[in-house]
Amino acid sequence: MDRVILHSDMNCFYASVEMLYHPELAGRPLAVGGDPEKRHGIVLTANYPAKKKGIKVGMALWQAKQACPDVVFVPPRMDLYLRFSRLARELYSEYTDLQEPFGIDECWLDVTDSVPLFGGGRKIAEEIRRRIKLELGLTVSVGVSWNKIFAKFGSDFRKPDAVTEITRENYRDLVWRAPAADLLYVGRSTRKKLATLGMLTIGDVARSDPELLHSIFGKMGYILWVFANGEDRTPVSPESYVNPIKSIGNGTTSPRDLEDNDDVRTVIYLLSESVASRLRDNHFVGDTVGLWVRDNGLYSFCRQQKIGTPTNISDEIARHSMCLFEEHYPWTVPIRSIGVRMSGLHPDEYCYQLDLFSDVKAREKQFKIDLAVDSLRSRFGHDSVLRGRMYFDRVLSGLDAKAEDHMIHPHSYFESGDRTGTCRIMENLQTYE
Ligand SMILES: [Mg+2]
């Protein structure tokens, strides 16, 4: 029996979430962009009115402004988008536990076993589409098919707010007539090579000789042929989840130079608390602690270390950061700025090996204390609960470690595309060889 696979894609995701929070901009062109660090000044997503005026993802902000002078830019709020991404995943999990996210806004669902319970694939897809709109205020387009590749094709076929089913009866009409570039992993150079062979549509690829494709593209040639024919059998695999967020960090330039380990410890605790609390908000634990330090001369360094047990406990992050500091800073001159970052992020329900020597009960207690502090601070402000050491030096501990200073770095589109692409291809090779 064929599997029933859905691919759900949230439409113009970041922009749609921002529209929920800016109802006054309804109908106006809006673009999300302007990451403070490396993706500075680039459009990450645009809503449909902005796209209609020619704004494209990846455009520099100034170009977008040229194309559409009345566009409104809003800076990205990754933690907000993550929250919606998580809410969508919770909703999907009512239909299946086999869900494989593809980036932050897309997800494959294998609902084969839920069909007897909820009705056919299309019925489940329609229900998900309706519920996401009603419960989250966002639109999705959903593709339904017997394999992941055609399900993904279906979610791109009609959008926004639509369901497209690709069946054994209609795939020649719907999929095969589409340009070859619409097939997953056919990039620009593959498309050009295919065109020189006279293969312009997915159907051309499907009907071609797989050995010919192999002679030109290597193993990838077989994969393309398999994809185009709807023969992809890779499972929807919850394990292949790649976290869309790379790291969460917070840094600061202190109000006065830091003179000794005690000063540094105060600032590290302050930063670690805010990083840990942000991890907890987003249901992450991290397995790598990073520290960067700049002194008041020219020297700066950046060190990171993998830790045994992934954590989002403030005290543990602070201790690891402090160890890194003591190990690597020679104290020749005072310090101007310092930052703490957690990477190697996993969902907090992630299973990991505890090391033999950590006290599980003590950790649980620490975690509960942190949660209690989070809740007090959200109600009564940051200063309502402070560690004792913060009272030694209110100039240092009064630093503004508020949420806005956080740096949350998503994997870049190309990086995560490449990475998931490569591992997916490896999987395929194992399946087909
Ligand atoms: Mg999308």
XYZ file of C-alpha atoms and ligand atoms in Angstrom:
434
model
C 0.000 0.000 0.000
C 1.181 3.511 -0.766
C 2.235 5.795 2.030
C 0.305 9.013 2.658
C 2.717 11.905 3.004
C 1.947 15.564 3.546
C 4.270 18.514 3.084
C 3.069 21.604 4.860
C 4.644 24.955 4.033
C 3.801 28.125 5.936
C 3.367 30.907 3.411
C 5.685 33.960 3.602
C 6.319 32.768 7.128
C 8.236 35.588 8.884
C 6.234 38.258 7.095
C 2.932 36.547 7.927
C 3.819 36.379 11.623
C 4.771 40.070 11.567
C 1.454 40.912 9.891
C -0.335 39.364 12.872
C 1.501 41.779 15.131
C 1.017 44.774 12.801
C -2.674 44.716 11.873
C -2.379 48.406 10.981
C -0.272 47.374 7.969
C -2.946 45.141 6.443
C -2.718 45.182 2.666
C 0.561 47.120 2.673
C 3.861 45.749 1.392
C 6.044 44.476 4.244
C 9.492 42.904 4.232
C 11.364 41.290 7.101
C 15.088 41.923 6.996
C 18.161 43.529 8.444
C 19.918 40.992 10.632
C 22.426 42.856 12.817
C 25.240 40.511 11.849
C 26.105 38.774 8.647
C 22.823 38.878 6.773
C 22.764 42.584 7.281
C 20.516 44.499 5.001
C 18.874 41.601 3.177
C 15.200 40.786 2.692
C 14.516 37.505 4.503
C 10.813 37.277 3.617
C 8.236 39.561 2.065
C 4.448 39.428 2.151
C 2.367 39.043 -1.002
C 1.738 42.784 -1.626
C 5.523 43.330 -1.475
C 6.219 40.361 -3.751
C 3.706 41.693 -6.249
C 5.760 44.866 -6.488
C 8.871 42.868 -7.310
C 10.506 42.412 -3.913
C 12.375 39.123 -3.716
C 13.993 37.183 -0.904
C 17.726 37.897 -0.758
C 17.466 41.403 -2.207
C 19.445 44.157 -0.494
C 17.135 46.465 1.450
C 18.025 49.411 -0.785
C 17.085 47.438 -3.874
C 13.788 46.485 -2.288
C 13.131 50.130 -1.513
C 13.836 51.009 -5.129
C 11.415 48.383 -6.391
C 8.736 49.423 -3.951
C 9.221 52.811 -2.250
C 6.359 52.386 0.237
C 7.581 49.037 1.613
C 7.725 48.769 5.406
C 10.819 47.002 6.781
C 10.659 45.219 10.099
C 13.669 43.619 11.809
C 13.467 39.837 12.264
C 12.341 38.409 15.595
C 13.572 34.846 15.419
C 12.264 33.815 18.803
C 8.760 34.829 17.806
C 8.952 32.821 14.570
C 10.322 29.854 16.484
C 7.331 29.998 18.788
C 4.927 29.805 15.836
C 6.997 27.055 14.264
C 6.697 25.088 17.498
C 2.940 25.704 17.721
C 2.526 24.365 14.209
C 4.548 21.286 15.094
C 2.362 20.719 18.140
C -0.708 20.853 15.934
C 0.853 18.433 13.409
C 1.665 16.052 16.229
C -2.051 15.495 16.783
C -2.004 13.658 13.447
C 1.350 11.889 13.499
C 4.601 11.563 15.384
C 6.450 11.109 12.103
C 7.271 14.686 11.251
C 10.422 15.951 9.649
C 10.935 19.706 9.619
C 12.632 21.197 6.582
C 13.795 24.571 7.765
C 11.715 26.570 10.201
C 8.490 26.801 8.174
C 8.189 23.508 6.298
C 7.479 20.008 7.480
C 6.883 16.563 6.065
C 4.288 14.416 7.823
C 3.775 10.716 7.304
C 0.091 10.243 8.153
C -0.290 6.735 6.708
C -1.299 5.239 10.038
C -3.709 8.082 10.843
C -5.755 7.643 7.684
C -8.163 5.082 9.202
C -8.681 7.461 12.110
C -9.059 10.821 10.360
C -9.994 9.992 6.767
C -7.809 10.288 3.667
C -4.664 12.344 3.145
C -6.530 15.195 1.507
C -9.019 15.326 4.363
C -6.219 15.521 6.932
C -4.438 18.170 4.842
C -7.606 20.266 4.603
C -8.137 19.992 8.330
C -4.560 21.071 9.068
C -4.880 23.981 6.649
C -8.128 25.130 8.279
C -6.856 24.716 11.815
C -3.552 26.542 11.268
C -5.513 29.462 9.861
C -8.045 29.453 12.670
C -5.736 28.683 15.584
C -2.491 30.418 14.549
C -3.786 33.028 12.105
C -1.333 31.875 9.432
C -1.826 30.229 6.065
C -0.178 27.050 4.857
C -0.110 25.288 1.546
C -0.124 21.517 1.809
C 0.915 18.910 -0.715
C -0.346 15.328 -0.447
C 1.262 12.412 -2.209
C 2.713 8.926 -1.810
C 6.295 10.226 -1.644
C 8.109 13.176 -0.106
C 9.263 14.732 -3.368
C 5.790 14.980 -4.897
C 4.285 16.110 -1.589
C 6.776 18.978 -1.554
C 5.967 19.715 -5.177
C 2.270 19.842 -4.237
C 2.822 22.400 -1.479
C 4.572 24.673 -3.999
C 2.039 24.052 -6.727
C -0.757 26.190 -5.364
C -0.375 28.766 -2.597
C -1.221 30.403 -0.301
C -3.852 28.599 1.742
C -4.357 25.595 -0.525
C -4.164 21.816 -0.687
C -2.862 19.986 -3.754
C -2.985 16.256 -4.050
C -0.583 14.505 -6.402
C -1.963 11.053 -7.149
C -0.833 8.151 -9.306
C -3.567 9.293 -11.702
C -2.672 12.965 -12.025
C 1.114 13.214 -11.523
C 1.856 13.090 -15.235
C -0.384 16.113 -15.755
C 0.688 18.090 -12.713
C 4.312 17.179 -12.029
C 5.680 16.063 -15.365
C 4.631 19.217 -17.202
C 6.417 21.462 -14.736
C 9.901 22.824 -15.483
C 12.778 20.593 -14.338
C 13.866 23.314 -11.911
C 10.708 22.691 -9.857
C 12.121 19.337 -8.774
C 13.753 19.382 -5.351
C 17.545 19.843 -5.595
C 17.606 20.865 -9.219
C 19.618 24.048 -8.932
C 20.767 26.434 -11.588
C 23.714 24.450 -12.917
C 21.803 21.150 -13.017
C 18.960 22.882 -14.815
C 21.359 24.238 -17.450
C 22.964 20.859 -18.044
C 19.552 19.218 -18.329
C 18.506 21.862 -20.834
C 21.513 21.123 -23.043
C 20.275 17.508 -23.119
C 16.875 18.757 -24.210
C 15.289 17.972 -20.855
C 13.168 20.960 -19.950
C 10.394 19.425 -17.872
C 10.309 16.982 -14.977
C 8.629 14.546 -17.369
C 11.633 14.786 -19.715
C 13.882 13.755 -16.831
C 11.517 10.953 -15.803
C 11.335 9.475 -19.303
C 15.062 9.711 -19.938
C 17.594 6.905 -19.618
C 18.852 6.771 -16.026
C 22.264 5.581 -17.287
C 22.598 8.742 -19.346
C 21.802 10.861 -16.289
C 24.310 8.815 -14.305
C 27.051 9.402 -16.864
C 26.572 13.157 -16.518
C 25.641 13.770 -12.890
C 27.111 10.723 -11.192
C 25.023 9.193 -8.416
C 22.917 12.339 -8.300
C 21.726 11.392 -11.824
C 20.019 8.253 -10.508
C 18.479 10.243 -7.706
C 16.996 12.801 -10.091
C 15.503 10.032 -12.157
C 14.036 8.374 -9.082
C 12.658 11.700 -7.808
C 11.084 12.549 -11.169
C 9.352 9.177 -11.344
C 7.858 9.420 -7.886
C 9.911 6.439 -6.752
C 11.571 8.152 -3.796
C 11.166 5.936 -0.778
C 13.056 7.862 1.875
C 11.100 7.814 5.104
C 9.782 10.874 6.918
C 12.388 10.784 9.587
C 12.018 12.671 12.853
C 15.706 11.986 13.612
C 17.008 13.985 10.697
C 15.745 17.148 12.362
C 18.230 19.954 11.870
C 17.665 22.760 14.265
C 16.895 25.926 12.320
C 18.720 27.991 14.920
C 22.474 27.818 15.205
C 23.172 29.734 18.371
C 21.787 32.022 21.042
C 24.161 34.490 22.583
C 24.387 37.769 24.395
C 27.283 40.151 24.741
C 27.896 43.509 26.249
C 30.350 46.341 26.567
C 30.529 46.966 30.280
C 29.988 50.424 31.835
C 33.509 50.300 33.272
C 36.526 48.159 32.408
C 36.625 44.786 34.131
C 39.663 44.523 36.383
C 39.644 41.032 37.864
C 37.976 37.619 37.880
C 35.256 38.826 40.251
C 34.195 41.562 37.853
C 34.198 39.107 34.989
C 32.204 36.559 36.978
C 29.471 39.127 37.652
C 29.100 39.971 33.981
C 29.300 36.349 32.875
C 26.545 35.397 35.303
C 24.385 38.238 34.054
C 24.864 37.220 30.432
C 24.520 33.494 31.141
C 21.232 34.059 32.931
C 19.787 35.884 29.958
C 21.097 33.350 27.437
C 19.815 30.432 29.517
C 16.428 32.018 29.963
C 16.143 32.571 26.232
C 17.066 28.929 25.634
C 14.353 27.851 28.063
C 11.799 30.151 26.402
C 12.491 28.446 23.107
C 12.683 24.922 24.550
C 16.328 24.383 23.662
C 19.336 22.910 25.364
C 22.825 23.573 24.021
C 25.903 21.369 24.082
C 28.563 23.980 23.258
C 29.516 27.017 25.311
C 31.241 29.902 23.578
C 32.917 32.941 25.049
C 34.297 36.028 23.395
C 36.361 38.677 25.108
C 37.817 41.995 24.013
C 40.295 43.822 26.237
C 40.806 47.572 26.285
C 43.798 47.271 23.979
C 43.616 45.382 20.728
C 43.453 41.835 21.984
C 40.318 39.813 21.558
C 39.645 36.111 21.572
C 36.846 33.696 21.048
C 36.800 30.183 22.495
C 34.256 27.467 22.589
C 33.977 24.120 24.213
C 31.663 21.172 23.919
C 30.229 20.209 27.276
C 29.258 16.749 28.472
C 25.574 17.253 29.163
C 23.499 19.676 27.068
C 22.009 22.380 29.264
C 19.857 25.459 29.596
C 20.628 25.984 33.289
C 21.979 29.464 34.050
C 24.500 28.357 36.639
C 25.996 25.624 34.438
C 26.415 27.954 31.481
C 28.054 30.558 33.714
C 30.444 28.018 35.249
C 31.532 26.674 31.864
C 32.024 30.202 30.512
C 34.053 31.171 33.546
C 36.278 28.099 33.105
C 36.889 29.064 29.492
C 37.776 32.544 30.615
C 40.186 31.515 33.353
C 41.859 29.064 31.031
C 42.421 31.517 28.199
C 42.724 35.057 29.491
C 46.186 36.053 30.689
C 45.060 39.257 32.509
C 47.554 41.578 30.946
C 45.113 44.472 30.618
C 41.524 45.156 31.738
C 38.571 43.996 29.680
C 36.142 46.114 27.726
C 33.532 43.685 26.455
C 32.476 40.120 26.853
C 29.912 37.733 25.375
C 28.447 34.308 26.067
C 26.928 32.074 23.428
C 25.342 28.643 23.353
C 25.354 26.558 20.192
C 24.803 22.924 19.314
C 21.135 23.440 20.102
C 18.665 20.591 20.485
C 14.988 20.566 21.433
C 14.764 20.210 25.210
C 12.920 16.904 24.973
C 16.088 15.605 23.259
C 17.491 12.458 24.897
C 21.121 12.468 25.906
C 23.537 10.482 27.951
C 24.013 11.831 31.444
C 27.558 11.678 32.631
C 28.296 9.434 35.560
C 29.245 12.181 37.960
C 26.515 14.765 37.566
C 23.881 14.841 40.238
C 20.578 14.507 38.412
C 18.479 15.633 41.359
C 20.580 18.732 41.930
C 20.289 19.614 38.251
C 16.529 19.229 38.341
C 16.397 21.507 41.339
C 18.550 24.120 39.595
C 16.297 23.944 36.583
C 13.194 24.466 38.706
C 14.786 27.439 40.414
C 15.566 28.934 37.026
C 11.965 28.455 35.920
C 10.714 30.121 39.101
C 13.055 33.060 38.493
C 11.846 33.302 34.874
C 8.276 33.513 36.029
C 8.977 36.103 38.756
C 10.926 38.258 36.319
C 8.247 38.087 33.670
C 5.742 39.386 36.203
C 7.773 41.808 38.283
C 10.741 42.759 36.126
C 14.341 41.612 35.890
C 15.491 43.226 39.132
C 12.825 41.506 41.244
C 15.199 38.545 41.815
C 18.965 38.908 41.719
C 21.861 36.705 42.684
C 23.718 37.795 45.804
C 26.841 38.637 43.829
C 24.927 41.232 41.822
C 24.758 43.433 44.927
C 28.552 43.751 45.162
C 28.698 46.059 42.210
C 25.446 47.585 41.034
C 27.208 49.466 38.241
C 28.230 46.219 36.585
C 25.159 44.215 37.491
C 22.843 47.030 36.421
C 23.865 46.357 32.845
C 21.016 46.143 30.461
C 20.855 42.463 29.549
C 17.399 42.767 28.128
C 15.918 40.556 25.469
C 16.511 43.028 22.626
C 20.266 42.609 22.953
C 20.088 38.956 22.153
C 21.646 37.583 19.079
C 19.799 34.630 17.676
C 21.376 33.243 14.550
C 19.443 31.120 12.135
C 21.351 28.866 9.768
C 21.540 30.739 6.516
C 19.208 29.564 3.780
C 22.011 28.236 1.615
C 23.902 26.614 4.415
C 20.925 24.684 5.713
C 19.775 23.928 2.185
C 23.159 22.479 1.377
C 23.439 20.575 4.565
C 20.028 18.949 4.549
C 20.478 18.471 0.826
C 23.684 16.569 1.261
C 22.468 14.374 4.061
C 19.250 13.673 2.213
C 21.236 12.645 -0.839
C 23.387 10.319 1.238
C 20.227 8.737 2.595
C 18.902 8.263 -0.893
C 22.071 6.602 -2.003
C 21.760 4.135 0.815
C 18.174 3.476 -0.171
C 18.810 2.992 -3.857
C 22.175 1.374 -4.120
Mg 7.331 28.852 3.446
